[in-house]
Amino acid sequence: MAGGSGTRFWPLSREAFPKQFLKISGSETLLQQTFHRIETLATPERIYIAANAAMGETCLSQLSSFRKENLIIEPMPKNTAPAIGLAAFRLIKADPQAVMVALPSDHYIEDRDAFLEIIKTASEAALSGFLVTLGITPTRPETGYGYIQKGEKEISTNSGAAVFPVKAFREKPDFQTAERYIREGGYYWNSGMFVWKASIILKEMETYMPSMFEKLSLMDRIESRGEREKIFASIMPESIDYGIMEKSGKSIVVPTDIRWHDVGSLSAMAEVNETDGKGNMHRGNILGLENENSILYGDERLVAAIGLKDMMVVDTPDAVLVCPKDRAQDVKKIAERLRKDQRTEFMEHRKESHAWGSVSTLDSGSSYRARKVEMAPGGIFELGRSSKGGGHLIVLSGTAHFITGEEVLSVSAGGSFSFPEGARHRVENRGLENMAALMVQFSGF
């Protein structure tokens, strides 16, 4: 599942480029880590990704071995239940007996071998008709996670692993309640990872979420994109936890310790990366003196900090965040304010990377935006439909092919062209060399 927004990871994450596409720990993005973690469990044709249309392209660009036809497009965010339902309908077409492993794309798991073993255990239970959720053995009183309370009677399995019925799902607690959970035992962090037969989760959805089941079933039977989007828009957002897992008598929990982290906020970077002797995590071009237990991140520029304690400083080309580590959850409030104000700093990074190249914003105002477009051979950049003002494009190197409807205009380095308002346009690099261009769009871009 690759549809999350990652608002608590701003300014590193943006609406168009959330945290699953970031290299939080190591040389791979969280999405790449998740994909490669499960490659030994399933062949490429049996791995699916659910994401919205805007993020689908990024998924494909980051995963060279992923099959494009296995991308499940969510027309809009509707929480986990509709995404899982869409995937289940796809899976039973390929294999009516399929066991479905539903995984968030933005989690960090250190113990890969233990993860693979627990998935095998959960799969055995799923074949018996259970809805399995993975419960993480807690290591501290944590207020940022939901909890799963297990039932008392252990369920026997062929693997001999401990498996229990779910007694209750608990919302994120306050600190005192989290301390009680740890003290009493029998509570596990809710990882948001599930294993079940695709046919069973659909039967439970039909029982407990009949309206959603009916609409997803209808979507599965029609091919018109417009009709599918209209149906999906009418579905009420809901999580799989609340919609089915809390209500079904088939829900069980498999406790595990796989050194898991949901990387739910920027403060988690210190937990999934190496720190120095004073607990500081540095990433990028950093100069720190006499700091303690702080996170310093520099995307490009030098970041210098002196005497900080329990602080976060995150620098990107167009935004800087300074925040106490214990207020990391409040970063979401900043992101929500930026969304409300329609700030570009919420929507996208100054430089957007794509499979075909990149687009960098050089300057922008209320009625214009200037960007540099760099395209590899074979690249296609969809400009969409221009409204007021249209725009201009100057080719800096290589050759650009500008397409409007059936008309194709070829422009070499030093040349330029204007695109009028009201028509759909795209730029292609049909040559054998990289192409770079300066593009200025006016109001309505």
XYZ file of N, CA and C in Angstrom, residues 84-261:
534
model
N -7.492 -2.141 0.036
C -7.354 -3.582 0.237
C -8.446 -4.329 -0.517
N -9.658 -3.784 -0.534
C -10.742 -4.413 -1.277
C -10.455 -4.473 -2.769
N -9.966 -3.371 -3.340
C -9.602 -3.354 -4.760
C -8.556 -4.422 -5.069
N -7.545 -4.505 -4.198
C -6.482 -5.484 -4.413
C -7.015 -6.908 -4.308
N -7.896 -7.165 -3.346
C -8.433 -8.516 -3.159
C -9.212 -8.979 -4.385
N -10.003 -8.080 -4.974
C -10.736 -8.441 -6.192
C -9.768 -8.791 -7.327
N -8.650 -8.055 -7.414
C -7.658 -8.363 -8.446
C -7.017 -9.729 -8.195
N -6.712 -10.012 -6.931
C -5.990 -11.236 -6.609
C -6.809 -12.489 -6.878
N -8.094 -12.470 -6.516
C -8.882 -13.694 -6.697
C -9.134 -13.988 -8.171
N -8.985 -12.979 -9.028
C -9.057 -13.249 -10.465
C -7.842 -14.058 -10.914
N -6.679 -13.719 -10.368
C -5.455 -14.429 -10.729
C -5.371 -15.784 -10.045
N -5.864 -15.858 -8.795
C -5.800 -17.101 -8.021
C -6.909 -17.082 -6.976
N -7.987 -17.839 -7.176
C -9.116 -17.836 -6.231
C -8.727 -18.249 -4.816
N -7.608 -18.961 -4.654
C -7.167 -19.403 -3.332
C -6.026 -18.539 -2.784
N -5.807 -17.399 -3.367
C -4.644 -16.579 -3.028
C -4.636 -16.157 -1.565
N -3.463 -16.266 -0.938
C -3.225 -15.670 0.375
C -2.659 -14.277 0.134
N -3.271 -13.297 0.753
C -2.936 -11.890 0.518
C -2.164 -11.337 1.716
N -1.003 -10.770 1.458
C -0.208 -10.094 2.485
C -0.297 -8.599 2.211
N -0.916 -7.855 3.118
C -1.111 -6.411 2.942
C -0.097 -5.665 3.804
N 0.772 -4.895 3.155
C 1.873 -4.232 3.850
C 1.913 -2.746 3.523
N 2.060 -1.884 4.532
C 2.351 -0.474 4.243
C 3.717 -0.368 3.566
N 3.859 0.597 2.695
C 5.111 0.741 1.940
C 6.141 1.599 2.654
N 5.772 2.179 3.804
C 6.646 3.179 4.421
C 7.114 2.786 5.819
N 7.230 1.478 6.086
C 7.718 1.020 7.379
C 9.171 0.554 7.274
N 9.855 0.585 8.412
C 11.243 0.139 8.496
C 11.281 -1.148 9.310
N 11.901 -2.193 8.768
C 12.034 -3.474 9.463
C 13.498 -3.877 9.413
N 14.104 -3.991 10.582
C 15.533 -4.285 10.639
C 15.814 -5.777 10.481
N 14.998 -6.627 11.124
C 15.237 -8.072 11.102
C 14.444 -8.706 9.961
N 15.031 -8.733 8.788
C 14.350 -9.236 7.598
C 14.021 -10.718 7.719
N 14.955 -11.515 8.236
C 14.724 -12.956 8.339
C 13.562 -13.266 9.276
N 13.498 -12.573 10.410
C 12.388 -12.790 11.345
C 11.070 -12.377 10.711
N 11.092 -11.310 9.911
C 9.879 -10.874 9.212
C 9.386 -11.954 8.258
N 10.289 -12.522 7.466
C 9.895 -13.548 6.503
C 9.329 -14.775 7.208
N 9.907 -15.141 8.343
C 9.411 -16.301 9.090
C 8.017 -16.044 9.653
N 7.784 -14.840 10.165
C 6.472 -14.568 10.756
C 5.402 -14.466 9.678
N 5.766 -14.035 8.485
C 4.803 -14.014 7.379
C 4.408 -15.441 7.005
N 5.365 -16.357 7.023
C 5.048 -17.762 6.744
C 4.099 -18.316 7.802
N 4.349 -17.998 9.072
C 3.463 -18.433 10.151
C 2.067 -17.861 9.972
N 2.004 -16.569 9.664
C 0.706 -15.917 9.473
C -0.025 -16.503 8.271
N 0.711 -16.870 7.234
C 0.088 -17.436 6.036
C -0.556 -18.785 6.337
N 0.086 -19.583 7.192
C -0.500 -20.867 7.587
C -1.821 -20.655 8.312
N -1.858 -19.664 9.196
C -3.101 -19.361 9.908
C -4.157 -18.832 8.947
N -3.731 -18.047 7.966
C -4.675 -17.496 6.991
C -5.324 -18.601 6.168
N -4.575 -19.654 5.864
C -5.131 -20.771 5.101
C -6.235 -21.486 5.870
N -6.254 -21.313 7.196
C -7.311 -21.896 8.028
C -8.518 -20.975 8.153
N -8.476 -19.834 7.452
C -9.628 -18.941 7.429
C -9.553 -17.757 8.361
N -8.411 -17.554 9.021
C -8.269 -16.442 9.955
C -7.845 -15.162 9.231
N -8.184 -14.031 9.853
C -7.667 -12.723 9.447
C -6.535 -12.394 10.406
N -5.318 -12.380 9.914
C -4.145 -12.277 10.773
C -3.580 -10.866 10.737
N -3.292 -10.329 11.917
C -2.566 -9.066 12.009
C -1.290 -9.303 12.794
N -0.220 -8.619 12.427
C 1.050 -8.761 13.123
C 1.111 -7.756 14.262
N 1.306 -8.261 15.476
C 1.431 -7.401 16.649
C 2.883 -7.313 17.072
N 3.404 -6.113 17.194
C 4.810 -5.911 17.539
C 4.967 -5.861 19.057
N 5.856 -6.702 19.588
C 6.120 -6.691 21.028
C 6.668 -5.323 21.428
N 5.978 -4.599 22.309
C 6.402 -3.223 22.632
C 7.675 -3.205 23.468
N 8.510 -2.220 23.233
C 9.760 -2.065 23.978
C 9.735 -0.855 24.904
N 8.669 -0.068 24.834
C 8.573 1.145 25.641
C 7.119 1.619 25.628
N 6.726 2.472 26.553
C 5.382 3.074 26.495
C 5.330 4.059 25.326
N 4.634 3.718 24.283
C 4.610 4.516 23.059
C 3.210 5.075 22.831
N 3.123 6.399 22.694
C 1.824 7.045 22.474
C 1.525 7.280 20.999
N 2.486 6.979 20.133
C 2.294 7.240 18.707
C 1.702 6.076 17.936
N 1.504 4.922 18.602
C 0.966 3.741 17.943
C -0.366 3.345 18.564
N -1.210 2.701 17.753
C -2.347 2.000 18.301
C -1.883 0.671 18.879
N -2.720 0.047 19.709
C -2.359 -1.214 20.356
C -3.394 -2.287 20.043
N -2.939 -3.544 20.086
C -3.813 -4.704 19.955
C -3.763 -5.469 21.269
N -4.920 -5.706 21.859
C -4.993 -6.505 23.079
C -5.359 -7.937 22.698
N -4.529 -8.890 23.119
C -4.779 -10.280 22.749
C -5.751 -10.941 23.716
N -6.439 -11.966 23.217
C -7.260 -12.794 24.082
C -6.388 -13.755 24.877
N -6.978 -14.429 25.853
C -6.185 -15.265 26.756
C -5.872 -16.639 26.174
N -6.787 -17.215 25.401
C -6.622 -18.588 24.934
C -5.800 -18.628 23.655
N -4.656 -19.320 23.718
C -3.791 -19.428 22.551
C -4.401 -20.366 21.513
N -4.230 -20.008 20.234
C -4.726 -20.823 19.130
C -3.586 -21.703 18.627
N -3.828 -23.004 18.510
C -2.782 -23.927 18.064
C -2.598 -23.825 16.553
N -1.338 -23.886 16.116
C -1.011 -23.846 14.686
C 0.012 -24.927 14.380
N 0.142 -25.271 13.117
C 1.107 -26.292 12.709
C 2.541 -25.856 12.975
N 2.789 -24.546 12.901
C 4.149 -24.044 13.095
C 4.559 -24.016 14.556
N 3.585 -24.084 15.454
C 3.876 -24.008 16.876
C 4.078 -22.597 17.387
N 3.947 -21.598 16.528
C 4.110 -20.201 16.935
C 2.917 -19.743 17.766
N 3.153 -18.763 18.625
C 2.087 -18.225 19.475
C 1.135 -17.383 18.643
N -0.138 -17.752 18.655
C -1.177 -17.034 17.927
C -2.374 -16.889 18.854
N -2.966 -15.690 18.901
C -4.044 -15.426 19.848
C -5.215 -14.730 19.156
N -6.427 -14.937 19.660
C -7.549 -14.136 19.160
C -7.360 -12.679 19.563
N -7.898 -11.775 18.773
C -7.849 -10.353 19.113
C -8.994 -10.048 20.076
N -8.647 -9.529 21.245
C -9.675 -9.126 22.199
C -10.184 -7.725 21.882
N -9.255 -6.820 21.544
C -9.664 -5.445 21.239
C -8.541 -4.700 20.539
N -8.924 -3.745 19.711
C -7.990 -2.778 19.143
C -8.109 -1.495 19.962
N -6.987 -0.957 20.404
C -6.979 0.244 21.232
C -6.381 1.416 20.452
N -7.017 2.568 20.556
C -6.502 3.766 19.897
C -5.198 4.212 20.547
N -4.498 5.143 19.911
C -3.256 5.662 20.473
C -3.513 6.191 21.880
N -2.805 5.675 22.891
C -3.098 6.038 24.283
C -2.303 7.256 24.748
N -2.672 7.782 25.917
C -1.802 8.751 26.569
C -0.672 7.976 27.247
N 0.301 8.696 27.797
C 1.495 8.028 28.313
C 1.176 7.109 29.485
N 0.285 7.544 30.372
C -0.053 6.728 31.534
C -0.715 5.421 31.111
N -1.593 5.500 30.116
C -2.250 4.284 29.624
C -1.250 3.370 28.939
N -0.328 3.951 28.170
C 0.704 3.148 27.511
C 1.578 2.443 28.544
N 1.895 3.124 29.631
C 2.659 2.493 30.711
C 1.898 1.312 31.298
N 0.597 1.454 31.456
C -0.232 0.365 31.995
C -0.247 -0.820 31.044
N -0.328 -0.552 29.752
C -0.300 -1.641 28.775
C 0.990 -2.454 28.911
N 2.113 -1.764 29.058
C 3.399 -2.445 29.186
C 3.451 -3.231 30.490
N 2.958 -2.637 31.551
C 2.999 -3.269 32.873
C 2.130 -4.525 32.924
N 0.938 -4.452 32.348
C 0.005 -5.572 32.402
C 0.378 -6.680 31.426
N 0.982 -6.326 30.296
C 1.303 -7.314 29.272
C 0.073 -7.675 28.452
N 0.294 -8.406 27.375
C -0.823 -8.814 26.522
C -1.246 -7.764 25.515
N -0.466 -6.693 25.407
C -0.745 -5.633 24.436
C 0.420 -5.544 23.442
N 0.085 -5.286 22.193
C 1.096 -5.213 21.141
C 0.847 -3.987 20.275
N 1.938 -3.455 19.735
C 1.779 -2.339 18.806
C 1.076 -2.829 17.543
N 0.155 -2.029 17.061
C -0.573 -2.355 15.836
C 0.291 -1.957 14.641
N 0.815 -2.939 13.935
C 1.765 -2.680 12.846
C 1.085 -2.274 11.544
N -0.214 -2.560 11.413
C -0.891 -2.281 10.150
C -0.541 -3.261 9.048
N 0.050 -4.409 9.420
C 0.380 -5.466 8.460
C -0.587 -6.627 8.654
N -1.112 -7.156 7.556
C -2.162 -8.168 7.625
C -1.892 -9.304 6.647
N -2.407 -10.499 7.014
C -2.336 -11.669 6.140
C -3.683 -12.384 6.204
N -4.246 -12.721 5.032
C -5.527 -13.429 4.964
C -5.720 -13.965 3.550
N -6.679 -14.837 3.393
C -7.056 -15.238 2.044
C -7.869 -14.107 1.432
N -7.615 -13.812 0.175
C -8.339 -12.727 -0.486
C -9.835 -12.984 -0.469
N -10.229 -14.231 -0.640
C -11.658 -14.563 -0.647
C -12.296 -14.336 0.717
N -11.547 -14.593 1.793
C -12.094 -14.430 3.151
C -12.274 -12.957 3.490
N -11.296 -12.111 3.158
C -11.447 -10.693 3.496
C -12.602 -10.085 2.719
N -12.854 -10.572 1.500
C -13.993 -10.054 0.736
C -15.318 -10.527 1.335
N -15.358 -11.763 1.835
C -16.579 -12.239 2.496
C -16.869 -11.421 3.754
N -15.823 -11.120 4.516
C -16.002 -10.312 5.723
C -16.393 -8.881 5.367
N -15.854 -8.355 4.277
C -16.253 -7.023 3.834
C -17.723 -7.019 3.426
N -18.156 -8.067 2.761
C -19.566 -8.167 2.372
C -20.470 -8.194 3.598
N -19.984 -8.803 4.694
C -20.772 -8.898 5.928
C -20.788 -7.588 6.702
N -19.612 -6.987 6.895
C -19.492 -5.839 7.793
C -19.459 -4.486 7.077
N -19.162 -4.489 5.802
C -19.127 -3.245 5.023
C -19.834 -3.488 3.692
N -21.114 -3.831 3.723
C -21.815 -4.252 2.497
C -21.849 -3.188 1.405
N -21.988 -1.920 1.785
C -22.036 -0.862 0.781
C -20.710 -0.762 0.040
N -19.601 -0.797 0.785
C -18.286 -0.735 0.156
C -18.057 -1.955 -0.725
N -18.423 -3.129 -0.229
C -18.250 -4.351 -1.014
C -19.010 -4.260 -2.332
N -20.241 -3.800 -2.272
C -21.067 -3.716 -3.477
C -20.446 -2.773 -4.503
N -19.937 -1.626 -4.033
C -19.361 -0.650 -4.959
C -18.034 -1.129 -5.545
N -17.209 -1.771 -4.722
C -15.948 -2.298 -5.241
C -16.197 -3.447 -6.213
N -17.208 -4.250 -5.915
C -17.571 -5.339 -6.819
C -18.027 -4.795 -8.168
N -18.788 -3.704 -8.132
C -19.238 -3.075 -9.370
C -18.054 -2.503 -10.143
N -17.131 -1.862 -9.436
C -15.928 -1.337 -10.088
C -15.144 -2.445 -10.778
N -15.116 -3.602 -10.141
C -14.359 -4.722 -10.684
C -14.944 -5.241 -11.993
N -16.226 -4.937 -12.234
C -16.899 -5.489 -13.413
C -16.968 -4.521 -14.588
N -16.594 -3.263 -14.382
C -16.679 -2.292 -15.470
C -15.280 -1.796 -15.831
N -15.120 -1.344 -17.061
C -13.814 -0.915 -17.552
C -13.697 0.590 -17.734
N -14.813 1.301 -17.790
C -14.776 2.741 -18.004
C -14.086 3.432 -16.832
N -12.994 4.143 -17.127
C -12.259 4.833 -16.073
C -13.127 5.875 -15.379
N -13.894 6.621 -16.169
C -14.753 7.650 -15.592
C -15.800 7.074 -14.660
N -16.411 5.958 -15.054
C -17.422 5.324 -14.210
C -16.798 4.752 -12.943
N -15.615 4.170 -13.078
C -14.926 3.619 -11.899
C -14.600 4.730 -10.903
N -14.133 5.868 -11.408
C -13.802 6.984 -10.524
C -15.046 7.527 -9.832
N -16.157 7.568 -10.561
C -17.406 8.055 -9.974
C -17.860 7.137 -8.836
N -17.765 5.831 -9.049
C -18.154 4.879 -8.008
C -17.230 5.006 -6.805
N -15.925 5.071 -7.056
C -14.962 5.144 -5.957
C -15.159 6.412 -5.143
N -15.509 7.505 -5.808
C -15.731 8.773 -5.105
C -16.888 8.676 -4.122
N -17.834 7.781 -4.379
C -19.010 7.649 -3.506
C -18.753 6.759 -2.295
N -17.586 6.119 -2.233
C -17.251 5.243 -1.112
C -16.798 6.077 0.081
N -17.327 5.760 1.252
C -16.912 6.449 2.470
C -15.535 5.946 2.905
N -14.609 6.842 3.250
C -13.284 6.404 3.707
C -13.393 5.579 4.989
N -12.585 4.527 5.076
C -12.598 3.703 6.282
C -11.320 2.874 6.352
N -10.837 2.647 7.557
C -9.681 1.782 7.748
C -10.135 0.332 7.830
N -9.257 -0.571 7.451
C -9.582 -1.995 7.533
C -9.686 -2.429 8.987
N -8.941 -1.766 9.885
C -9.011 -2.097 11.311
C -10.419 -1.893 11.849
N -10.938 -0.686 11.649
C -12.254 -0.349 12.198
C -13.369 -1.019 11.407
N -13.230 -1.073 10.095
C -14.310 -1.582 9.265
C -14.541 -3.071 9.403
N -13.451 -3.847 9.574
C -13.590 -5.304 9.607
C -12.900 -5.939 10.811
N -11.622 -5.645 11.025
C -10.846 -6.378 12.022
C -11.432 -6.283 13.423
N -11.971 -5.126 13.814
C -12.542 -4.968 15.153
C -13.859 -5.717 15.314
N -14.509 -6.051 14.208
C -15.843 -6.650 14.261
C -15.847 -8.146 13.977
N -14.886 -8.611 13.224
C -14.885 -10.003 12.785
C -14.440 -10.948 13.890
N -15.087 -12.086 13.965
C -14.670 -13.127 14.899
C -13.493 -13.932 14.390
N -13.026 -13.636 13.200
C -11.902 -14.358 12.609
C -10.559 -13.674 12.864
N -10.560 -12.524 13.542
C -9.330 -11.743 13.716
C -8.423 -12.368 14.768
N -7.167 -12.577 14.409
C -6.175 -13.086 15.349
C -4.905 -12.243 15.234
N -4.068 -12.320 16.271
C -2.822 -11.563 16.287
C -1.655 -12.526 16.462
N -0.612 -12.304 15.684
C 0.634 -13.055 15.810
C 1.677 -12.108 16.396
N 2.050 -12.293 17.671
C 3.062 -11.418 18.267
C 4.432 -11.669 17.639
N 5.194 -10.618 17.469
C 6.507 -10.766 16.849
C 7.432 -9.635 17.268
N 8.721 -9.893 17.163
C 9.742 -8.868 17.390
C 10.657 -8.871 16.177
N 10.384 -7.978 15.253
C 11.154 -7.913 14.007
C 11.939 -6.601 13.915
N 12.060 -5.917 15.071
C 12.721 -4.606 15.134
C 12.100 -3.681 14.085
N 10.817 -3.456 14.308
C 9.955 -2.706 13.382
C 9.823 -1.258 13.829
N 9.654 -0.378 12.869
C 9.353 1.024 13.167
C 8.471 1.560 12.050
